Amino acid sequence: MLHVFMPCSGANVKIGIPENYDGIFPWYLSKLPSLTTNYSELLIRGDDEGIFGVDAAFLYALKPLDREKQPSYSLQMLYRVAGQRQSFTVEVCVIDKNDNVPSFTGVSMRGSVQLGLLKGIPFMRVEASDRDDRNTAHADLRFLLMDQTPRIPAAHMFSIDTINGEVSLTEDGASTLDPEMCGRYKLLVMVKDMAGKANAFFSTGTVTVEVTGNTWASPDPVRLQENLPGPYPIPISQVKWSGSQAEYSLEGEFPEMLFTISLDGVIYLNAPLDRETQDQFQISIVVERPDGREIAKPVELRVMVGDANDNRPTFPQAQYHTVVKELAHRGTEILTVQAADNDDPKTDNVRIFYRLVAQIPETPRALFRVDRDSGVISVQADSMEGTAPQYTLTITAEDAKGLNSSCTVVVTVQDENNNAPVFSQHEYGPYHIPEDAAVGTTVTAVVAGDADVRGGDSWQVNYRLESGNEEDVFALAIDRHTNEVSLVLSKVLDFERESEYILVLSARNPVALVRGRYGPASTATVSIYVDDVNEGPILSQSHYDVTVREGEEPGRVIATIRGHDPDSHPIRYSLRGDTKRYFSIGKYSGELKTVQALDREENSTYTMEVIAVDGRNANLSASTLVTVQILDVNDNSPVLVGDYSWKYLCTPRWEEQALVLASRDSDGPQHGGRLNFSLRSDATVRRNWKLTPINDTHTNLSLNIPYLAPEVYTVPFTISDSSSPPRSTFINLPVTVCPCNVRGNCKMAAKQLQGMPTIQSAVGILLGTFAVIGTILVVIFVRLSYQNPKRPSKTSQERVPLNISL
């Protein structure tokens, strides 16, 4: 006997028994404490299936119970005790066993994921059920994502919450989701009871996930009437983030709590609006996760405040202009007029009806119609050919209350290109023009007539020279006001080259023909004869550049000026600008010669003008410039520049002390660019002296040994230029060498010093004469004073030459 009391409410006796009992029946459940032993006439109500019975105050069952079929039984016990009717209630609660396999809710599980959804935000929920008791582990379900098909562009793009079954994107899924690559995925999911334990029941199912675009978008603008009577709040719009659980909030410039948004994205108006205070609101709608993280960018809701029906519809402009083609067929739309009404757009107050009330001119009638609802004006007639060039229509706009206004529409009937331009004659000319006619001269002017409306694109004519003008001798100038074309000379004529031109001129419209085609009448021939005129000579070059080596022998031909006369007349040549008469030119040959030898150092360039005159008409001439460049020849030797008689060098040698020698070569850079100094090939000279180059024209002369006896020396050296072979100049330069004081000034006049001791002799004296210590000390101090003088000021001797050309 099982005696279990469960928390079944509303009963005098509560009994809990497990389902699916497979033991011996009757199955004694519990003793009924409210039933005394002397009861009689026991009746059990609430047991329609005859499952329960009572024996000796014990409640028993005759067959097993199924919690999923009926989780509890409320039994009413009726009996008599001492002749009195009594009763009490027994609540039998069926205790659950894990005897049911969990199953997914629904035949198919489908969901959609929005492109751009963040990682971890659920976009759908997989639901499953278990018929076992939800309050036990038997129905404690766990979810697991087993597989993903296809595995592109990543293998693990989705995840599922094990407890609540929410499906979301992984990091890979959020970053690689692409509907172009894969628009549908199938996910194999498993659900297990018993909190996912190893011995739990399970089942699997397939989840189909559709990849969709972003549905989060700004709602349509809302127009609200001012002073709405309510009651408030009034829903005015709605947004929806259809990807995961979201919370909404509103931002914008409006009084606090004037607009609010519900959890479902419904936007409410909470108080009447005053259109005169503010006629529109721009509301930003923010969507966030429950944890406050923003899911997407805010969208905008525009709320426009309308007025009561006290405004007439008005057109944005009083007059419209439009164009209709003359070949337009019936039903062609030519313009849409739209009137605006400031009343509430959510009512019939703003419904506008359009009517065509007048047409000027009135005939022919029924040319146009206006759509009553849309305001679209279209052609009513079969064709607009032969109608007036312009019509003025009066259109009215009227609202439901009868308030109205009107506008005028000016319709211009546009001519179409159904007529080709034609010339009045097939041939023009011949015309005569002299060969010396100036460029820009008009040869003739013709016109091709066009039957289309004057001034329009269909009437305009473009002309083209189809043949005979391959060298572009002529050009066309079109007068767009008259369609007249002028044939203009664009290049200089030459009778000797071409004496006659036959030009084929075509006429075409700038727009395509809509009817017919261009025929022979749209083409004409123009004949032009060129009349011969005596022309002046022509030189082959406008400028001559001639080079001549300096010192060349006179009489050499350095250039030949060539010219010709179109009329084969002789040409005479002469020079202008050769004031010193260094050159001459052959009167008929044009040979330019030198009259005397030229010196580049005197003048490196000569410029003159050669005049060519027609042999039969002196008034016809041509000229050209001749520039003669004199080429340098190495005919100058370099020279030493400057006075060095007052300069000197100190002995013993001072560091960095030198004489700066300057040189110059009158030749050009090719021959005299870099000047080289070199000492005479003498052992004594090269031992005592040293030359150190500074730049192309200067060098340093300095002592090459520590000590040189004071006197005036002659230093022999050579200066050579850079030509091949070089030109040289030999120089014997007197150089003063003297002892200097600490300031760098020469202490005495330079003279020949005899018996000056050397270092070797001084060392010998020191080694051999230790007895005369005092004398030796005096000699040593004197010697040291010579060898260690104070360095001279850098301003006392010339160091670096000036950067000048000598």
mmCIF file of C-alpha atoms in Angstrom, residues 261-598:
data_model
loop_
_atom_site.group_PDB
_atom_site.id
_atom_site.type_symbol
_atom_site.label_atom_id
_atom_site.label_comp_id
_atom_site.label_asym_id
_atom_site.label_seq_id
_atom_site.Cartn_x
_atom_site.Cartn_y
_atom_site.Cartn_z
ATOM 1 C CA ILE A 261 6.660 53.404 -27.428
ATOM 2 C CA SER A 262 5.499 50.045 -26.105
ATOM 3 C CA LEU A 263 7.423 46.789 -25.816
ATOM 4 C CA ASP A 264 5.828 45.730 -29.091
ATOM 5 C CA GLY A 265 7.128 48.795 -30.934
ATOM 6 C CA VAL A 266 3.784 50.619 -31.012
ATOM 7 C CA ILE A 267 4.288 54.382 -30.858
ATOM 8 C CA TYR A 268 1.637 56.313 -28.935
ATOM 9 C CA LEU A 269 0.567 59.930 -28.793
ATOM 10 C CA ASN A 270 -0.221 60.781 -25.158
ATOM 11 C CA ALA A 271 -1.603 64.329 -25.398
ATOM 12 C CA PRO A 272 -3.292 66.630 -27.934
ATOM 13 C CA LEU A 273 -1.046 68.377 -30.488
ATOM 14 C CA ASP A 274 -1.056 72.042 -31.260
ATOM 15 C CA ARG A 275 -0.258 72.610 -34.925
ATOM 16 C CA GLU A 276 0.413 76.313 -34.396
ATOM 17 C CA THR A 277 3.050 75.498 -31.764
ATOM 18 C CA GLN A 278 4.827 72.788 -33.744
ATOM 19 C CA ASP A 279 3.700 71.431 -37.066
ATOM 20 C CA GLN A 280 5.992 68.408 -37.256
ATOM 21 C CA PHE A 281 8.229 66.189 -35.133
ATOM 22 C CA GLN A 282 11.296 64.172 -36.046
ATOM 23 C CA ILE A 283 11.420 61.161 -33.710
ATOM 24 C CA SER A 284 14.412 58.827 -33.512
ATOM 25 C CA ILE A 285 13.480 55.240 -32.614
ATOM 26 C CA VAL A 286 16.251 53.354 -30.833
ATOM 27 C CA VAL A 287 16.273 49.544 -30.632
ATOM 28 C CA GLU A 288 18.298 47.833 -27.919
ATOM 29 C CA ARG A 289 18.774 44.470 -26.352
ATOM 30 C CA PRO A 290 17.419 43.971 -22.845
ATOM 31 C CA ASP A 291 20.932 44.514 -21.529
ATOM 32 C CA GLY A 292 20.990 48.003 -23.077
ATOM 33 C CA ARG A 293 23.186 47.197 -26.053
ATOM 34 C CA GLU A 294 22.045 48.877 -29.256
ATOM 35 C CA ILE A 295 21.066 46.414 -31.985
ATOM 36 C CA ALA A 296 20.835 48.732 -34.999
ATOM 37 C CA LYS A 297 21.057 52.368 -35.964
ATOM 38 C CA PRO A 298 18.019 54.464 -35.015
ATOM 39 C CA VAL A 299 15.264 54.954 -37.582
ATOM 40 C CA GLU A 300 13.283 58.137 -38.013
ATOM 41 C CA LEU A 301 9.544 58.749 -37.732
ATOM 42 C CA ARG A 302 8.211 61.995 -39.095
ATOM 43 C CA VAL A 303 4.980 63.148 -37.454
ATOM 44 C CA MET A 304 3.156 65.939 -39.255
ATOM 45 C CA VAL A 305 0.387 67.824 -37.487
ATOM 46 C CA GLY A 306 -2.708 68.506 -39.552
ATOM 47 C CA ASP A 307 -5.437 71.022 -39.120
ATOM 48 C CA ALA A 308 -9.225 70.809 -39.298
ATOM 49 C CA ASN A 309 -10.914 70.959 -42.684
ATOM 50 C CA ASP A 310 -10.739 74.723 -43.020
ATOM 51 C CA ASN A 311 -8.142 74.883 -45.791
ATOM 52 C CA ARG A 312 -8.785 74.730 -49.491
ATOM 53 C CA PRO A 313 -6.461 72.614 -51.658
ATOM 54 C CA THR A 314 -3.827 74.738 -53.334
ATOM 55 C CA PHE A 315 -1.413 74.127 -56.166
ATOM 56 C CA PRO A 316 2.272 74.696 -55.452
ATOM 57 C CA GLN A 317 2.400 77.087 -58.397
ATOM 58 C CA ALA A 318 -0.203 79.122 -60.189
ATOM 59 C CA GLN A 319 0.959 78.253 -63.687
ATOM 60 C CA TYR A 320 2.588 75.178 -65.234
ATOM 61 C CA HIS A 321 4.358 74.850 -68.549
ATOM 62 C CA THR A 322 4.632 71.580 -70.393
ATOM 63 C CA VAL A 323 5.276 70.251 -73.882
ATOM 64 C CA VAL A 324 3.458 67.637 -75.977
ATOM 65 C CA LYS A 325 4.769 66.305 -79.273
ATOM 66 C CA GLU A 326 2.593 66.868 -82.311
ATOM 67 C CA LEU A 327 2.583 63.140 -83.128
ATOM 68 C CA ALA A 328 1.575 62.114 -79.607
ATOM 69 C CA HIS A 329 -1.178 59.497 -79.584
ATOM 70 C CA ARG A 330 -4.272 59.216 -77.423
ATOM 71 C CA GLY A 331 -3.497 58.568 -73.743
ATOM 72 C CA THR A 332 -0.051 60.155 -73.759
ATOM 73 C CA GLU A 333 0.581 61.674 -70.322
ATOM 74 C CA ILE A 334 1.976 65.172 -70.547
ATOM 75 C CA LEU A 335 1.881 66.497 -66.961
ATOM 76 C CA THR A 336 0.695 65.673 -63.465
ATOM 77 C CA VAL A 337 -0.635 68.503 -61.317
ATOM 78 C CA GLN A 338 -0.849 67.933 -57.592
ATOM 79 C CA ALA A 339 -2.610 70.210 -55.154
ATOM 80 C CA ALA A 340 -1.880 70.170 -51.421
ATOM 81 C CA ASP A 341 -4.394 70.366 -48.609
ATOM 82 C CA ASN A 342 -3.225 71.187 -45.089
ATOM 83 C CA ASP A 343 -6.110 69.311 -43.520
ATOM 84 C CA ASP A 344 -5.789 65.912 -41.809
ATOM 85 C CA PRO A 345 -4.438 63.398 -44.324
ATOM 86 C CA LYS A 346 -6.120 60.490 -42.488
ATOM 87 C CA THR A 347 -9.594 61.774 -43.345
ATOM 88 C CA ASP A 348 -11.540 62.476 -46.512
ATOM 89 C CA ASN A 349 -10.922 66.152 -45.903
ATOM 90 C CA VAL A 350 -7.784 65.948 -48.009
ATOM 91 C CA ARG A 351 -9.196 63.846 -50.798
ATOM 92 C CA ILE A 352 -8.818 66.046 -53.860
ATOM 93 C CA PHE A 353 -10.716 65.826 -57.143
ATOM 94 C CA TYR A 354 -9.387 67.442 -60.328
ATOM 95 C CA ARG A 355 -11.416 68.900 -63.205
ATOM 96 C CA LEU A 356 -10.562 70.516 -66.534
ATOM 97 C CA VAL A 357 -12.835 73.550 -66.651
ATOM 98 C CA ALA A 358 -11.507 75.587 -69.584
ATOM 99 C CA GLN A 359 -9.339 75.343 -72.709
ATOM 100 C CA ILE A 360 -8.096 78.322 -74.754
ATOM 101 C CA PRO A 361 -8.409 78.219 -77.719
ATOM 102 C CA GLU A 362 -11.585 76.180 -77.370
ATOM 103 C CA THR A 363 -11.326 74.384 -80.721
ATOM 104 C CA PRO A 364 -10.845 71.663 -81.478
ATOM 105 C CA ARG A 365 -12.615 70.361 -78.382
ATOM 106 C CA ALA A 366 -11.720 67.309 -76.320
ATOM 107 C CA LEU A 367 -7.982 67.636 -76.959
ATOM 108 C CA PHE A 368 -7.015 66.976 -73.334
ATOM 109 C CA ARG A 369 -8.390 65.311 -70.201
ATOM 110 C CA VAL A 370 -7.372 65.282 -66.535
ATOM 111 C CA ASP A 371 -7.716 62.238 -64.305
ATOM 112 C CA ARG A 372 -10.211 62.988 -61.529
ATOM 113 C CA ASP A 373 -8.135 61.396 -58.752
ATOM 114 C CA SER A 374 -4.485 61.581 -59.806
ATOM 115 C CA GLY A 375 -4.343 64.945 -61.595
ATOM 116 C CA VAL A 376 -2.623 63.351 -64.628
ATOM 117 C CA ILE A 377 -3.196 65.427 -67.760
ATOM 118 C CA SER A 378 -3.132 63.365 -70.963
ATOM 119 C CA VAL A 379 -3.941 63.658 -74.660
ATOM 120 C CA GLN A 380 -7.607 62.927 -75.479
ATOM 121 C CA ALA A 381 -7.446 63.447 -79.257
ATOM 122 C CA ASP A 382 -6.138 60.875 -81.738
ATOM 123 C CA SER A 383 -3.364 63.255 -82.896
ATOM 124 C CA MET A 384 -2.095 66.782 -82.237
ATOM 125 C CA GLU A 385 -1.151 67.469 -85.865
ATOM 126 C CA GLY A 386 -2.720 70.617 -87.261
ATOM 127 C CA THR A 387 -3.611 72.015 -83.868
ATOM 128 C CA ALA A 388 -2.674 75.410 -82.444
ATOM 129 C CA PRO A 389 0.944 75.811 -81.303
ATOM 130 C CA GLN A 390 -0.125 76.477 -77.715
ATOM 131 C CA TYR A 391 -3.093 75.865 -75.386
ATOM 132 C CA THR A 392 -3.941 77.222 -71.952
ATOM 133 C CA LEU A 393 -5.852 74.867 -69.654
ATOM 134 C CA THR A 394 -7.602 75.764 -66.400
ATOM 135 C CA ILE A 395 -7.527 72.961 -63.804
ATOM 136 C CA THR A 396 -9.447 73.060 -60.513
ATOM 137 C CA ALA A 397 -8.721 71.039 -57.365
ATOM 138 C CA GLU A 398 -11.628 70.519 -54.965
ATOM 139 C CA ASP A 399 -11.764 68.712 -51.606
ATOM 140 C CA ALA A 400 -14.646 66.780 -50.059
ATOM 141 C CA LYS A 401 -16.079 69.908 -48.467
ATOM 142 C CA GLY A 402 -16.200 71.750 -51.788
ATOM 143 C CA LEU A 403 -13.298 74.102 -51.117
ATOM 144 C CA ASN A 404 -11.308 74.582 -54.304
ATOM 145 C CA SER A 405 -8.604 76.498 -56.143
ATOM 146 C CA SER A 406 -7.340 76.494 -59.695
ATOM 147 C CA CYS A 407 -4.175 76.716 -61.754
ATOM 148 C CA THR A 408 -3.378 77.205 -65.414
ATOM 149 C CA VAL A 409 -1.379 74.827 -67.543
ATOM 150 C CA VAL A 410 0.270 76.171 -70.687
ATOM 151 C CA VAL A 411 0.725 73.302 -73.150
ATOM 152 C CA THR A 412 3.091 73.888 -76.045
ATOM 153 C CA VAL A 413 2.640 71.587 -79.021
ATOM 154 C CA GLN A 414 6.177 70.568 -79.945
ATOM 155 C CA ASP A 415 6.996 70.169 -83.565
ATOM 156 C CA GLU A 416 8.507 66.810 -84.523
ATOM 157 C CA ASN A 417 11.031 66.186 -87.248
ATOM 158 C CA ASN A 418 8.802 64.791 -89.975
ATOM 159 C CA ASN A 419 10.213 66.995 -92.768
ATOM 160 C CA ALA A 420 13.733 66.758 -94.203
ATOM 161 C CA PRO A 421 15.666 69.933 -95.178
ATOM 162 C CA VAL A 422 15.982 70.528 -98.956
ATOM 163 C CA PHE A 423 18.151 72.846 -101.081
ATOM 164 C CA SER A 424 16.474 75.218 -103.545
ATOM 165 C CA GLN A 425 18.839 74.071 -106.324
ATOM 166 C CA HIS A 426 21.043 71.074 -106.916
ATOM 167 C CA GLU A 427 24.186 73.008 -107.975
ATOM 168 C CA TYR A 428 25.695 76.304 -106.788
ATOM 169 C CA GLY A 429 28.403 78.265 -108.586
ATOM 170 C CA PRO A 430 30.912 78.300 -109.995
ATOM 171 C CA TYR A 431 32.379 80.917 -107.621
ATOM 172 C CA HIS A 432 35.747 82.654 -108.220
ATOM 173 C CA ILE A 433 38.143 83.459 -105.389
ATOM 174 C CA PRO A 434 41.729 84.825 -105.680
ATOM 175 C CA GLU A 435 44.451 82.619 -104.284
ATOM 176 C CA ASP A 436 45.603 85.419 -101.964
ATOM 177 C CA ALA A 437 42.176 85.707 -100.345
ATOM 178 C CA ALA A 438 42.471 86.055 -96.581
ATOM 179 C CA VAL A 439 41.582 83.151 -94.323
ATOM 180 C CA GLY A 440 38.024 83.758 -93.109
ATOM 181 C CA THR A 441 36.758 85.059 -96.459
ATOM 182 C CA THR A 442 33.163 83.977 -97.199
ATOM 183 C CA VAL A 443 32.869 82.277 -100.582
ATOM 184 C CA THR A 444 29.069 82.001 -100.655
ATOM 185 C CA ALA A 445 26.033 81.424 -98.449
ATOM 186 C CA VAL A 446 23.209 78.956 -99.123
ATOM 187 C CA VAL A 447 20.240 77.662 -97.168
ATOM 188 C CA ALA A 448 18.290 74.396 -97.052
ATOM 189 C CA GLY A 449 14.648 74.988 -96.229
ATOM 190 C CA ASP A 450 12.792 72.894 -93.633
ATOM 191 C CA ALA A 451 8.988 72.701 -93.407
ATOM 192 C CA ASP A 452 8.989 72.017 -89.663
ATOM 193 C CA VAL A 453 8.179 74.762 -87.156
ATOM 194 C CA ARG A 454 10.759 77.518 -87.380
ATOM 195 C CA GLY A 455 13.179 77.750 -84.499
ATOM 196 C CA GLY A 456 12.726 74.215 -83.169
ATOM 197 C CA ASP A 457 15.199 71.340 -83.173
ATOM 198 C CA SER A 458 13.306 69.769 -86.090
ATOM 199 C CA TRP A 459 13.789 72.953 -88.105
ATOM 200 C CA GLN A 460 17.469 73.413 -87.279
ATOM 201 C CA VAL A 461 19.866 72.174 -89.973
ATOM 202 C CA ASN A 462 23.404 70.845 -89.618
ATOM 203 C CA TYR A 463 25.547 71.095 -92.734
ATOM 204 C CA ARG A 464 28.497 68.932 -93.679
ATOM 205 C CA LEU A 465 30.987 68.836 -96.553
ATOM 206 C CA GLU A 466 30.799 65.233 -97.639
ATOM 207 C CA SER A 467 33.601 65.371 -100.247
ATOM 208 C CA GLY A 468 35.972 67.734 -102.030
ATOM 209 C CA ASN A 469 37.341 69.207 -98.787
ATOM 210 C CA GLU A 470 39.707 66.455 -97.734
ATOM 211 C CA GLU A 471 42.435 68.964 -96.799
ATOM 212 C CA ASP A 472 40.023 71.158 -94.798
ATOM 213 C CA VAL A 473 40.550 74.176 -97.043
ATOM 214 C CA PHE A 474 37.010 75.355 -96.362
ATOM 215 C CA ALA A 475 34.862 75.527 -93.239
ATOM 216 C CA LEU A 476 31.156 75.981 -92.626
ATOM 217 C CA ALA A 477 29.587 78.726 -90.481
ATOM 218 C CA ILE A 478 25.899 78.239 -89.687
ATOM 219 C CA ASP A 479 23.503 81.018 -88.681
ATOM 220 C CA ARG A 480 21.133 79.265 -86.263
ATOM 221 C CA HIS A 481 18.558 82.040 -86.597
ATOM 222 C CA THR A 482 18.120 81.632 -90.360
ATOM 223 C CA ASN A 483 19.628 78.177 -91.049
ATOM 224 C CA GLU A 484 21.876 79.869 -93.607
ATOM 225 C CA VAL A 485 25.300 78.259 -94.029
ATOM 226 C CA SER A 486 28.347 80.258 -95.142
ATOM 227 C CA LEU A 487 31.241 78.588 -96.949
ATOM 228 C CA VAL A 488 34.354 80.169 -95.404
ATOM 229 C CA LEU A 489 38.008 79.903 -96.423
ATOM 230 C CA SER A 490 39.970 78.263 -93.593
ATOM 231 C CA LYS A 491 43.380 77.752 -95.241
ATOM 232 C CA VAL A 492 45.566 79.764 -97.625
ATOM 233 C CA LEU A 493 44.861 78.935 -101.268
ATOM 234 C CA ASP A 494 47.527 77.948 -103.788
ATOM 235 C CA PHE A 495 46.587 78.226 -107.434
ATOM 236 C CA GLU A 496 49.665 76.297 -108.485
ATOM 237 C CA ARG A 497 48.609 73.377 -106.287
ATOM 238 C CA GLU A 498 44.833 73.339 -106.728
ATOM 239 C CA SER A 499 42.853 75.586 -109.063
ATOM 240 C CA GLU A 500 39.357 74.114 -108.716
ATOM 241 C CA TYR A 501 37.232 72.624 -105.904
ATOM 242 C CA ILE A 502 34.002 70.657 -106.312
ATOM 243 C CA LEU A 503 32.330 70.414 -102.878
ATOM 244 C CA VAL A 504 29.397 68.130 -101.995
ATOM 245 C CA LEU A 505 27.299 69.767 -99.245
ATOM 246 C CA SER A 506 24.693 67.795 -97.230
ATOM 247 C CA ALA A 507 21.944 69.080 -94.917
ATOM 248 C CA ARG A 508 20.673 67.089 -91.937
ATOM 249 C CA ASN A 509 18.584 67.861 -88.845
ATOM 250 C CA PRO A 510 20.273 67.508 -85.439
ATOM 251 C CA VAL A 511 17.436 65.197 -84.344
ATOM 252 C CA ALA A 512 16.385 61.996 -86.061
ATOM 253 C CA LEU A 513 13.646 62.017 -88.665
ATOM 254 C CA VAL A 514 10.452 60.441 -87.349
ATOM 255 C CA ARG A 515 8.970 60.143 -90.807
ATOM 256 C CA GLY A 516 10.505 59.818 -94.251
ATOM 257 C CA ARG A 517 14.225 59.896 -95.054
ATOM 258 C CA TYR A 518 16.875 62.189 -96.494
ATOM 259 C CA GLY A 519 16.809 62.264 -100.293
ATOM 260 C CA PRO A 520 18.815 63.842 -103.152
ATOM 261 C CA ALA A 521 17.218 67.209 -102.445
ATOM 262 C CA SER A 522 19.117 67.313 -99.128
ATOM 263 C CA THR A 523 22.462 67.371 -100.990
ATOM 264 C CA ALA A 524 23.959 70.079 -103.277
ATOM 265 C CA THR A 525 27.183 70.649 -105.206
ATOM 266 C CA VAL A 526 29.281 73.852 -104.865
ATOM 267 C CA SER A 527 31.905 74.667 -107.562
ATOM 268 C CA ILE A 528 34.808 77.049 -106.736
ATOM 269 C CA TYR A 529 37.579 78.305 -109.069
ATOM 270 C CA VAL A 530 40.860 79.695 -107.671
ATOM 271 C CA ASP A 531 42.216 82.735 -109.553
ATOM 272 C CA ASP A 532 46.016 83.026 -109.897
ATOM 273 C CA VAL A 533 47.790 85.925 -108.045
ATOM 274 C CA ASN A 534 51.503 86.878 -108.073
ATOM 275 C CA GLU A 535 52.951 85.671 -104.722
ATOM 276 C CA GLY A 536 56.049 86.587 -102.844
ATOM 277 C CA PRO A 537 58.983 84.250 -102.175
ATOM 278 C CA ILE A 538 58.785 81.619 -99.404
ATOM 279 C CA LEU A 539 61.790 80.670 -97.282
ATOM 280 C CA SER A 540 62.167 77.033 -96.203
ATOM 281 C CA GLN A 541 62.975 77.952 -92.573
ATOM 282 C CA SER A 542 61.884 80.748 -90.284
ATOM 283 C CA HIS A 543 65.177 80.581 -88.361
ATOM 284 C CA TYR A 544 68.675 79.255 -89.027
ATOM 285 C CA ASP A 545 71.167 78.210 -86.342
ATOM 286 C CA VAL A 546 74.762 78.104 -87.644
ATOM 287 C CA THR A 547 77.975 77.175 -85.819
ATOM 288 C CA VAL A 548 81.491 78.341 -86.832
ATOM 289 C CA ARG A 549 84.819 77.612 -85.164
ATOM 290 C CA GLU A 550 86.681 80.741 -84.175
ATOM 291 C CA GLY A 551 89.673 81.564 -86.315
ATOM 292 C CA GLU A 552 88.191 79.844 -89.410
ATOM 293 C CA GLU A 553 89.614 81.077 -92.730
ATOM 294 C CA PRO A 554 87.405 83.863 -94.297
ATOM 295 C CA GLY A 555 85.262 83.045 -97.346
ATOM 296 C CA ARG A 556 83.951 79.716 -96.087
ATOM 297 C CA VAL A 557 80.258 78.989 -96.783
ATOM 298 C CA ILE A 558 78.627 78.479 -93.370
ATOM 299 C CA ALA A 559 74.972 78.174 -94.484
ATOM 300 C CA THR A 560 72.742 78.301 -97.560
ATOM 301 C CA ILE A 561 69.426 80.121 -97.305
ATOM 302 C CA ARG A 562 66.874 78.348 -99.460
ATOM 303 C CA GLY A 563 63.656 79.784 -100.781
ATOM 304 C CA HIS A 564 61.278 79.438 -103.681
ATOM 305 C CA ASP A 565 58.745 81.579 -105.498
ATOM 306 C CA PRO A 566 55.333 80.016 -106.162
ATOM 307 C CA ASP A 567 55.261 81.837 -109.497
ATOM 308 C CA SER A 568 58.815 80.683 -110.393
ATOM 309 C CA HIS A 569 60.193 84.243 -110.307
ATOM 310 C CA PRO A 570 63.884 84.750 -109.424
ATOM 311 C CA ILE A 571 64.788 85.600 -105.795
ATOM 312 C CA ARG A 572 67.407 88.119 -104.582
ATOM 313 C CA TYR A 573 69.004 87.744 -101.109
ATOM 314 C CA SER A 574 70.486 90.424 -98.842
ATOM 315 C CA LEU A 575 71.632 90.796 -95.200
ATOM 316 C CA ARG A 576 70.283 93.167 -92.572
ATOM 317 C CA GLY A 577 71.750 93.697 -89.084
ATOM 318 C CA ASP A 578 75.414 92.773 -89.861
ATOM 319 C CA THR A 579 76.722 96.195 -88.856
ATOM 320 C CA LYS A 580 80.433 95.174 -88.708
ATOM 321 C CA ARG A 581 80.179 93.321 -92.025
ATOM 322 C CA TYR A 582 81.607 90.060 -90.762
ATOM 323 C CA PHE A 583 79.421 88.096 -93.226
ATOM 324 C CA SER A 584 78.239 88.193 -96.845
ATOM 325 C CA ILE A 585 75.454 86.405 -98.795
ATOM 326 C CA GLY A 586 75.202 85.402 -102.436
ATOM 327 C CA LYS A 587 72.669 87.625 -104.187
ATOM 328 C CA TYR A 588 71.051 84.737 -106.053
ATOM 329 C CA SER A 589 72.601 81.656 -104.427
ATOM 330 C CA GLY A 590 71.743 82.496 -100.807
ATOM 331 C CA GLU A 591 75.173 81.250 -99.644
ATOM 332 C CA LEU A 592 76.179 82.837 -96.331
ATOM 333 C CA LYS A 593 79.977 83.291 -95.902
ATOM 334 C CA THR A 594 82.420 84.772 -93.375
ATOM 335 C CA VAL A 595 84.280 87.876 -94.498
ATOM 336 C CA GLN A 596 86.948 87.811 -91.755
ATOM 337 C CA ALA A 597 88.174 85.464 -89.053
ATOM 338 C CA LEU A 598 85.980 85.420 -85.935
#
